[in-house]
Amino acid sequence: MAQMTYIEKDYFERLFDMETGYVLDFTNYTYQRFVADTINIDVYKKYHNLSKAKILRAIMDDCDNVTGKV
């Protein structure tokens, strides 16, 4: 399983403005829908008690960037 490089993760951090723990201006509901529509995961069932940014970081760590499977 290939993983994202530090540079690739840093691009995502900046793209989604994640340094504050938020991801863009998503609400919990819109963030959940965005992730579900994109990669078919209910983030609040899989990743409990994490900020939106920490959830996205966990998804990046868990994701196989060759097949796209989480």
Backbone as JSON, one array per atom type, in Angstrom:
{
  "sequence": "MAQMTYIEKDYFERLFDMETGYVLDFTNYTYQRFVADTINIDVYKKYHNLSKAKILRAIMDDCDNVTGKV",
  "N": [[0.84, -1.17, 0.0], [0.78, 2.07, -1.0], [1.62, 5.21, 0.4], [0.67, 8.63, 1.11], [2.97, 11.28, 0.57], [4.85, 13.47, 2.74], [4.87, 16.03, 1.62], [2.65, 15.93, -0.11], [0.6, 15.6, 1.79], [0.9, 18.03, 3.11], [0.1, 19.79, 1.09], [-2.66, 19.19, 1.02], [-3.33, 20.04, 3.62], [-2.98, 22.8, 3.38], [-4.68, 23.38, 1.2], [-7.24, 22.73, 2.19], [-7.32, 24.38, 4.37], [-6.6, 23.65, 7.1], [-5.26, 24.15, 9.53], [-6.46, 25.16, 11.83], [-8.11, 23.22, 12.83], [-10.52, 23.07, 11.68], [-12.18, 22.41, 8.53], [-12.16, 24.08, 5.73], [-15.19, 25.84, 5.34], [-17.0, 24.0, 6.26], [-19.88, 22.67, 7.82], [-20.72, 20.32, 10.43], [-22.64, 18.62, 9.31], [-22.5, 19.19, 6.49], [-19.88, 18.48, 6.02], [-19.86, 15.76, 6.65], [-21.6, 14.83, 4.65], [-20.14, 15.57, 2.33], [-17.82, 13.94, 2.53], [-19.02, 11.41, 2.58], [-20.3, 11.38, 0.07], [-18.06, 11.54, -1.55], [-16.13, 9.49, -0.86], [-17.61, 7.51, 0.25], [-17.87, 7.06, 3.1], [-19.05, 7.18, 6.4], [-18.06, 9.56, 8.32], [-18.4, 10.27, 11.01], [-19.21, 7.97, 12.23], [-17.08, 6.26, 11.83], [-14.79, 7.67, 12.71], [-14.49, 8.75, 15.75], [-15.15, 11.51, 17.94], [-13.28, 13.4, 16.92], [-11.78, 16.34, 15.48], [-12.74, 18.01, 12.43], [-10.48, 18.41, 10.81], [-8.67, 16.58, 11.95], [-9.99, 14.23, 11.37], [-9.84, 14.23, 8.55], [-7.07, 14.04, 8.27], [-6.7, 11.5, 9.39], [-8.09, 9.95, 7.52], [-6.43, 10.38, 5.3], [-4.14, 9.08, 6.22], [-5.11, 6.47, 6.45], [-5.9, 5.8, 3.89], [-5.38, 4.01, 0.9], [-3.52, 5.11, -1.59], [-3.24, 4.07, -4.08], [-5.33, 2.34, -4.8], [-7.43, 3.76, -3.77], [-8.96, 2.92, -1.7], [-10.29, 2.97, 1.61]],
  "CA": [[0.0, 0.0, 0.0], [1.52, 3.32, -1.08], [1.08, 6.26, 1.25], [0.94, 9.99, 0.68], [4.2, 11.86, 1.09], [4.68, 14.65, 3.6], [4.56, 17.18, 0.76], [1.26, 15.77, -0.55], [-0.25, 15.9, 2.94], [0.98, 19.48, 3.34], [-0.77, 20.43, 0.09], [-4.03, 19.05, 1.51], [-3.48, 20.91, 4.79], [-3.16, 24.18, 2.91], [-5.85, 23.45, 0.33], [-8.45, 22.68, 2.99], [-7.2, 25.35, 5.46], [-6.83, 22.76, 8.23], [-4.44, 24.39, 10.71], [-7.28, 25.52, 12.99], [-8.95, 22.09, 13.22], [-11.67, 23.1, 10.79], [-11.91, 22.14, 7.13], [-12.88, 25.14, 5.02], [-16.31, 26.32, 6.15], [-17.96, 22.91, 6.39], [-20.54, 22.33, 9.07], [-20.62, 18.87, 10.63], [-23.52, 17.95, 8.35], [-22.0, 19.29, 5.12], [-18.62, 17.72, 5.97], [-20.26, 14.35, 6.61], [-22.14, 14.59, 3.3], [-19.04, 15.69, 1.37], [-16.98, 12.73, 2.61], [-19.85, 10.27, 2.18], [-20.5, 11.44, -1.38], [-16.78, 11.42, -2.23], [-15.47, 8.19, -0.66], [-18.57, 6.56, 0.82], [-17.58, 6.78, 4.5], [-19.69, 8.03, 7.4], [-16.91, 9.93, 9.13], [-18.7, 10.35, 12.44], [-19.29, 6.6, 12.74], [-15.75, 5.64, 11.77], [-13.81, 8.47, 13.46], [-15.24, 9.35, 16.86], [-14.59, 12.57, 18.78], [-12.15, 14.09, 16.3], [-12.13, 17.52, 14.7], [-12.82, 17.75, 10.99], [-9.11, 18.3, 10.29], [-8.08, 15.31, 12.41], [-10.65, 13.17, 10.59], [-9.26, 14.23, 7.21], [-5.71, 13.5, 8.41], [-6.83, 10.05, 9.6], [-8.46, 9.38, 6.22], [-5.23, 10.39, 4.47], [-3.26, 8.02, 6.73], [-5.73, 5.17, 6.23], [-6.23, 5.58, 2.48], [-4.43, 3.45, -0.05], [-3.63, 6.03, -2.71], [-3.18, 3.36, -5.35], [-6.67, 1.87, -5.12], [-8.42, 4.69, -3.26], [-9.75, 2.26, -0.63], [-10.0, 3.39, 2.99]],
  "C": [[0.89, 1.24, 0.0], [0.83, 4.37, -0.22], [1.42, 7.62, 0.68], [2.23, 10.48, 1.3], [3.87, 13.03, 1.99], [4.26, 15.86, 2.77], [3.11, 17.11, 0.28], [0.3, 16.09, 0.59], [-0.26, 17.4, 3.25], [0.14, 20.25, 2.35], [-2.24, 20.36, 0.53], [-4.29, 19.96, 2.7], [-3.76, 22.34, 4.35], [-4.41, 24.35, 2.07], [-7.14, 23.54, 1.13], [-8.39, 23.56, 4.24], [-7.4, 24.68, 6.82], [-6.09, 23.11, 9.52], [-5.23, 24.73, 11.97], [-8.12, 24.35, 13.51], [-10.22, 22.01, 12.39], [-11.22, 22.69, 9.39], [-12.81, 23.08, 6.34], [-14.01, 25.68, 5.89], [-17.4, 25.27, 6.28], [-18.59, 22.91, 7.78], [-20.36, 20.83, 9.26], [-21.43, 18.12, 9.57], [-22.94, 18.0, 6.94], [-20.68, 18.53, 4.96], [-18.92, 16.22, 5.86], [-20.77, 13.98, 5.22], [-21.05, 14.6, 2.24], [-18.2, 14.41, 1.36], [-17.77, 11.51, 2.15], [-20.05, 10.24, 0.67], [-19.21, 11.17, -2.14], [-16.19, 10.03, -2.1], [-16.33, 7.19, 0.09], [-18.22, 6.1, 2.24], [-18.41, 7.72, 5.36], [-18.62, 8.37, 8.44], [-17.19, 9.94, 10.62], [-18.98, 8.98, 13.05], [-17.91, 5.98, 12.82], [-14.73, 6.36, 12.65], [-14.54, 9.26, 14.54], [-14.45, 10.46, 17.54], [-13.34, 13.23, 18.22], [-12.65, 15.34, 15.6], [-12.17, 17.14, 13.22], [-11.42, 17.58, 10.39], [-8.47, 16.98, 10.71], [-8.71, 14.12, 11.67], [-10.03, 13.09, 9.2], [-7.83, 13.69, 7.24], [-5.75, 11.98, 8.6], [-7.2, 9.35, 8.3], [-7.23, 9.32, 5.32], [-4.26, 9.31, 4.92], [-3.79, 6.63, 6.41], [-5.88, 4.8, 4.75], [-5.07, 4.98, 1.71], [-4.53, 4.32, -1.3], [-3.43, 5.37, -4.07], [-4.59, 2.93, -5.76], [-7.76, 2.84, -4.68], [-9.27, 4.12, -2.15], [-9.3, 2.78, 0.73], [-10.26, 2.23, 3.91]]
}
